[in-house]
CSV table of C-alpha atoms in Angstrom, one decimal:
chain,number,residue,atom,x,y,z
A,292,UNK,CA,37.3,79.3,10.5
A,293,UNK,CA,37.9,80.6,14.0
A,294,UNK,CA,37.2,77.6,16.2
A,295,UNK,CA,37.3,73.9,15.3
A,296,UNK,CA,36.5,71.2,17.9
A,297,UNK,CA,36.6,67.6,16.7
A,298,UNK,CA,35.4,64.4,18.5
A,299,UNK,CA,35.5,65.9,21.9
A,300,UNK,CA,35.1,63.6,24.9
A,301,UNK,CA,35.1,64.7,28.5
A,302,UNK,CA,34.7,62.6,31.7
A,303,UNK,CA,34.3,63.6,35.3
A,304,UNK,CA,35.6,60.4,37.0
A,305,UNK,CA,33.4,57.6,35.7
A,306,UNK,CA,30.8,60.0,34.2
A,307,UNK,CA,31.1,60.9,30.5
A,308,UNK,CA,29.6,64.3,30.0
A,309,UNK,CA,30.6,65.0,26.4
A,310,UNK,CA,30.3,62.2,23.8
A,311,UNK,CA,32.1,62.7,20.5
A,312,UNK,CA,31.2,66.4,20.1
A,313,UNK,CA,32.3,68.3,17.1
A,314,UNK,CA,31.8,72.1,16.6
A,315,UNK,CA,33.0,74.5,14.0
A,316,UNK,CA,32.5,78.3,14.2
A,317,UNK,CA,33.2,80.6,11.2
A,318,UNK,CA,34.0,84.3,11.3
A,319,UNK,CA,31.0,86.4,11.9
A,320,UNK,CA,28.7,83.5,12.8
A,321,UNK,CA,26.4,83.4,15.9
A,322,UNK,CA,25.9,79.9,17.2
A,323,UNK,CA,23.4,79.3,20.0
A,324,UNK,CA,23.6,76.1,22.1
A,325,UNK,CA,20.4,75.1,23.8
A,326,UNK,CA,19.2,72.1,25.8
A,327,UNK,CA,18.1,70.9,29.2
A,328,UNK,CA,20.2,71.5,32.3
A,329,UNK,CA,23.0,68.9,32.6
A,330,UNK,CA,23.2,68.3,28.9
A,331,UNK,CA,26.8,69.4,28.7
A,332,UNK,CA,26.4,72.9,27.2
A,333,UNK,CA,28.5,74.7,29.8
A,334,UNK,CA,31.1,72.0,29.9
A,335,UNK,CA,31.5,72.3,26.1
A,336,UNK,CA,32.2,76.1,26.6
A,337,UNK,CA,34.6,75.4,29.5
A,338,UNK,CA,36.5,72.9,27.3
A,339,UNK,CA,36.6,75.4,24.4
A,340,UNK,CA,38.1,78.1,26.7
A,341,UNK,CA,40.5,75.8,28.5
A,342,UNK,CA,38.8,76.0,31.9
A,343,UNK,CA,38.4,72.2,31.6
A,344,UNK,CA,40.7,69.8,29.8
A,345,UNK,CA,39.3,67.4,27.2
A,346,UNK,CA,40.0,63.7,27.5
A,347,UNK,CA,40.0,63.0,23.8
A,348,UNK,CA,39.6,65.0,20.6
A,349,UNK,CA,41.2,68.2,19.2
A,350,UNK,CA,40.7,71.9,19.5
A,351,UNK,CA,42.1,74.5,17.1
A,352,UNK,CA,41.8,78.3,16.9
A,353,UNK,CA,42.4,80.0,13.6
A,354,UNK,CA,44.1,76.9,12.3
A,355,UNK,CA,46.4,76.5,15.2
A,356,UNK,CA,46.0,73.2,17.1
A,357,UNK,CA,45.9,73.7,20.9
A,358,UNK,CA,44.9,70.1,21.9
A,359,UNK,CA,45.0,66.8,20.0
A,360,UNK,CA,44.8,63.1,20.7
A,361,UNK,CA,47.5,60.7,19.5
A,362,UNK,CA,46.0,57.4,18.5
A,363,UNK,CA,44.7,55.6,21.5
A,364,UNK,CA,46.0,58.2,23.9
A,365,UNK,CA,44.7,60.9,26.2
A,366,UNK,CA,44.5,64.4,24.7
A,367,UNK,CA,47.7,66.5,24.8
A,368,UNK,CA,47.9,70.3,25.0
A,369,UNK,CA,50.5,72.6,23.6
A,370,UNK,CA,52.8,74.6,25.8
A,371,UNK,CA,51.6,77.2,28.3
A,372,UNK,CA,53.0,79.9,26.1
A,373,UNK,CA,50.9,78.7,23.1
A,374,UNK,CA,47.8,78.3,25.2
A,375,UNK,CA,48.3,81.9,26.4
A,376,UNK,CA,48.4,82.9,22.8
A,377,UNK,CA,45.2,81.0,22.0
A,378,UNK,CA,43.4,82.7,24.9
A,379,UNK,CA,43.9,86.0,23.1
A,380,UNK,CA,41.5,84.8,20.4
A,381,UNK,CA,38.5,84.6,22.7
A,382,UNK,CA,36.5,86.3,25.4
A,383,UNK,CA,34.2,84.6,27.9
A,384,UNK,CA,31.2,86.1,29.7
A,385,UNK,CA,30.0,84.1,32.7
A,386,UNK,CA,26.5,83.9,34.0
A,387,UNK,CA,27.6,85.3,37.4
A,388,UNK,CA,29.6,88.2,36.0
A,389,UNK,CA,32.9,87.4,37.8
A,390,UNK,CA,33.9,91.1,38.2
A,391,UNK,CA,36.7,92.1,40.6
A,392,UNK,CA,34.7,93.6,43.5
A,393,UNK,CA,37.6,95.8,44.7
A,394,UNK,CA,38.1,97.3,41.2
A,395,UNK,CA,36.1,100.2,39.8
A,396,UNK,CA,34.1,99.5,36.6
A,397,UNK,CA,36.8,101.2,34.5
A,398,UNK,CA,39.6,99.2,36.1
A,399,UNK,CA,37.7,96.0,35.6
A,400,UNK,CA,37.5,96.7,31.9
A,401,UNK,CA,41.0,98.0,31.3
A,402,UNK,CA,43.0,95.7,33.7
A,403,UNK,CA,43.5,92.7,31.4
A,404,UNK,CA,44.6,94.7,28.3
A,405,UNK,CA,47.2,96.4,30.5
A,406,UNK,CA,48.4,93.4,32.6
A,407,UNK,CA,48.0,90.6,30.1
A,408,UNK,CA,48.4,92.2,26.7
A,409,UNK,CA,50.9,94.9,27.9
A,410,UNK,CA,49.0,97.7,26.2
A,411,UNK,CA,49.6,101.3,27.0
A,412,UNK,CA,47.5,102.3,30.0
A,413,UNK,CA,46.2,105.5,28.6
A,414,UNK,CA,45.3,103.8,25.3
A,415,UNK,CA,43.5,101.0,27.3
A,416,UNK,CA,41.6,103.6,29.4
A,417,UNK,CA,40.4,105.4,26.3
A,418,UNK,CA,39.2,102.1,24.7
A,419,UNK,CA,37.6,101.1,28.0
A,420,UNK,CA,35.6,104.3,28.1
A,421,UNK,CA,34.4,103.8,24.5
A,422,UNK,CA,33.2,100.3,25.4
A,423,UNK,CA,31.4,101.6,28.5
A,424,UNK,CA,29.7,104.2,26.4
A,425,UNK,CA,28.7,101.5,24.0
A,426,UNK,CA,27.2,99.6,26.9
A,427,UNK,CA,25.4,102.6,28.2
A,428,UNK,CA,27.5,102.8,31.3
A,429,UNK,CA,29.9,105.7,30.8
A,430,UNK,CA,28.4,107.3,33.9
A,431,UNK,CA,29.4,104.2,36.0
A,432,UNK,CA,33.1,104.2,35.2
A,433,UNK,CA,34.1,105.1,38.8
A,434,UNK,CA,31.4,103.0,40.4
A,435,UNK,CA,32.1,99.6,42.0
A,436,UNK,CA,30.3,96.3,41.2
A,437,UNK,CA,28.4,96.4,44.4
A,438,UNK,CA,26.8,99.6,43.3
A,439,UNK,CA,25.4,98.1,40.1
A,440,UNK,CA,22.3,96.2,39.1
A,441,UNK,CA,22.8,92.7,37.7
A,442,UNK,CA,22.2,93.9,34.2
A,443,UNK,CA,24.8,96.6,34.6
A,444,UNK,CA,27.3,94.1,36.0
A,445,UNK,CA,26.7,91.8,33.0
A,446,UNK,CA,27.2,94.7,30.6
A,447,UNK,CA,30.5,95.5,32.3
A,448,UNK,CA,31.5,91.9,31.9
A,449,UNK,CA,30.7,92.1,28.2
A,450,UNK,CA,32.8,95.3,27.9
A,451,UNK,CA,35.6,93.6,29.8
A,452,UNK,CA,35.6,90.7,27.3
A,453,UNK,CA,35.5,93.0,24.3
A,454,UNK,CA,38.4,95.1,25.7
A,455,UNK,CA,40.7,92.2,24.8
A,456,UNK,CA,39.7,92.5,21.1
A,457,UNK,CA,38.8,88.8,20.8
A,458,UNK,CA,38.0,87.1,17.5
A,459,UNK,CA,35.1,85.2,19.2
A,460,UNK,CA,33.0,85.7,22.3
A,461,UNK,CA,31.6,82.9,24.4
A,462,UNK,CA,28.5,83.5,26.6
A,463,UNK,CA,27.6,81.0,29.3
A,464,UNK,CA,23.9,81.6,30.0
A,465,UNK,CA,24.5,85.3,30.3
A,466,UNK,CA,21.0,86.1,31.5
A,467,UNK,CA,20.3,83.2,33.9
A,468,UNK,CA,21.0,85.3,37.0
A,469,UNK,CA,18.9,88.3,35.9
A,470,UNK,CA,15.2,89.1,36.3
A,471,UNK,CA,13.2,89.6,33.0
A,472,UNK,CA,13.6,93.4,32.9
A,473,UNK,CA,17.4,93.2,33.2
A,474,UNK,CA,17.5,90.3,30.8
A,475,UNK,CA,16.2,92.6,28.1
A,476,UNK,CA,19.1,95.0,28.7
A,477,UNK,CA,21.7,92.3,28.1
A,478,UNK,CA,20.0,90.6,25.2
A,479,UNK,CA,19.8,94.0,23.4
A,480,UNK,CA,23.6,94.4,23.7
A,481,UNK,CA,24.2,90.9,22.4
A,482,UNK,CA,21.8,91.5,19.5
A,483,UNK,CA,23.7,94.6,18.6
A,484,UNK,CA,27.0,92.7,18.6
A,485,UNK,CA,25.4,90.1,16.3
A,486,UNK,CA,24.4,93.0,14.0
A,487,UNK,CA,28.0,94.1,14.0
A,488,UNK,CA,29.0,90.6,12.9
A,489,UNK,CA,30.8,89.7,16.1
A,490,UNK,CA,31.5,86.0,16.2
A,491,UNK,CA,29.7,84.4,19.2
A,492,UNK,CA,28.8,81.1,20.8
A,493,UNK,CA,25.9,81.6,23.2
A,494,UNK,CA,24.7,79.0,25.7
A,495,UNK,CA,21.2,80.2,26.5
A,496,UNK,CA,17.7,79.3,27.7
A,497,UNK,CA,16.2,82.3,25.9
A,498,UNK,CA,14.6,80.4,23.0
A,499,UNK,CA,13.0,83.3,21.1
A,500,UNK,CA,16.3,85.2,21.3
A,501,UNK,CA,18.3,82.2,20.0
A,502,UNK,CA,15.9,81.9,17.2
A,503,UNK,CA,16.1,85.5,16.3
A,504,UNK,CA,19.8,86.2,16.6
A,505,UNK,CA,21.5,82.9,15.5
A,506,UNK,CA,22.9,81.7,12.3
A,507,UNK,CA,22.9,78.2,13.6
A,508,UNK,CA,21.4,76.4,16.6
A,509,UNK,CA,22.7,73.3,18.4
A,510,UNK,CA,20.5,71.3,20.6
A,511,UNK,CA,22.3,69.1,23.2
A,512,UNK,CA,21.1,66.4,25.5
A,513,UNK,CA,22.9,63.9,27.6
A,514,UNK,CA,26.3,65.1,26.4
A,515,UNK,CA,25.4,64.6,22.7
A,516,UNK,CA,24.6,67.0,19.9
A,517,UNK,CA,21.1,65.7,19.0
A,518,UNK,CA,20.3,68.3,16.4
A,519,UNK,CA,22.0,71.2,14.6
A,520,UNK,CA,20.8,73.5,11.9
A,521,UNK,CA,19.2,76.8,10.8
A,522,UNK,CA,17.2,78.3,13.7
A,523,UNK,CA,14.0,78.3,11.7
A,524,UNK,CA,14.4,74.5,11.0
A,525,UNK,CA,15.4,73.6,14.5
A,526,UNK,CA,12.6,75.6,16.2
A,527,UNK,CA,10.0,75.5,13.5
A,528,UNK,CA,10.4,71.9,12.2
A,529,UNK,CA,12.8,69.9,14.3
A,530,UNK,CA,13.9,66.5,12.9
A,531,UNK,CA,14.5,64.7,16.1
A,532,UNK,CA,11.8,63.7,18.6
A,533,UNK,CA,13.9,64.7,21.6
A,534,UNK,CA,14.2,68.2,20.2
A,535,UNK,CA,10.5,68.4,19.6
A,536,UNK,CA,9.9,67.2,23.2
A,537,UNK,CA,12.3,69.7,24.7
A,538,UNK,CA,10.8,72.7,22.8
A,539,UNK,CA,7.3,71.6,23.5
A,540,UNK,CA,8.0,71.3,27.2
A,541,UNK,CA,9.9,74.6,27.2
A,542,UNK,CA,7.1,76.5,25.6
A,543,UNK,CA,4.4,75.2,27.9
């Protein structure tokens, strides 16, 4: 198991946005998280990637506990050094790309392996070029983000995440900032990664894509996991009325 989150609770002041959420992700598994806006999907990913701290529960990567909750207490995290180690296990692709605008495409992809993982610069450059080729962007290596389309920026962001050789990739609505034509470019790349057995957790509003590419689908609403299961079951025969209502409204 790569990721294990148990009984996660998260508050923003007096508002509880995650209620007793548990999530396990096994090696090679693709998990899609769907649900209405404000249901807690992105917050769950931000907690999994330490961009937000949980209030209660536990988080483990590859059997190593990063956060836990002593009885009756607030969640405690391991040292900064151990958190930095855990961060090497995952990559995160944001909906708004978050590329460095003053770096070339190539430098955006190879910067973290060199500065964070202390890898050899030449080796990192060769690997970065291979990833850009895989993304169909080898001719854009010396371009800057402002010279790219939204779909190209997102493919650079995916290459940048893969350059760290993560065990698991998180996608936070990776196509929400793209028009339909560019959305297809990015979904094609993610589908290829799924075929290659890359472990992924994908927060998405692309229902047909989630149904086609996932091993498991989680439907969230109001900070709860309402339903979880095989994509054909969740989409084709949902057990919960709230899931049926959401999918019916979404397909209208």
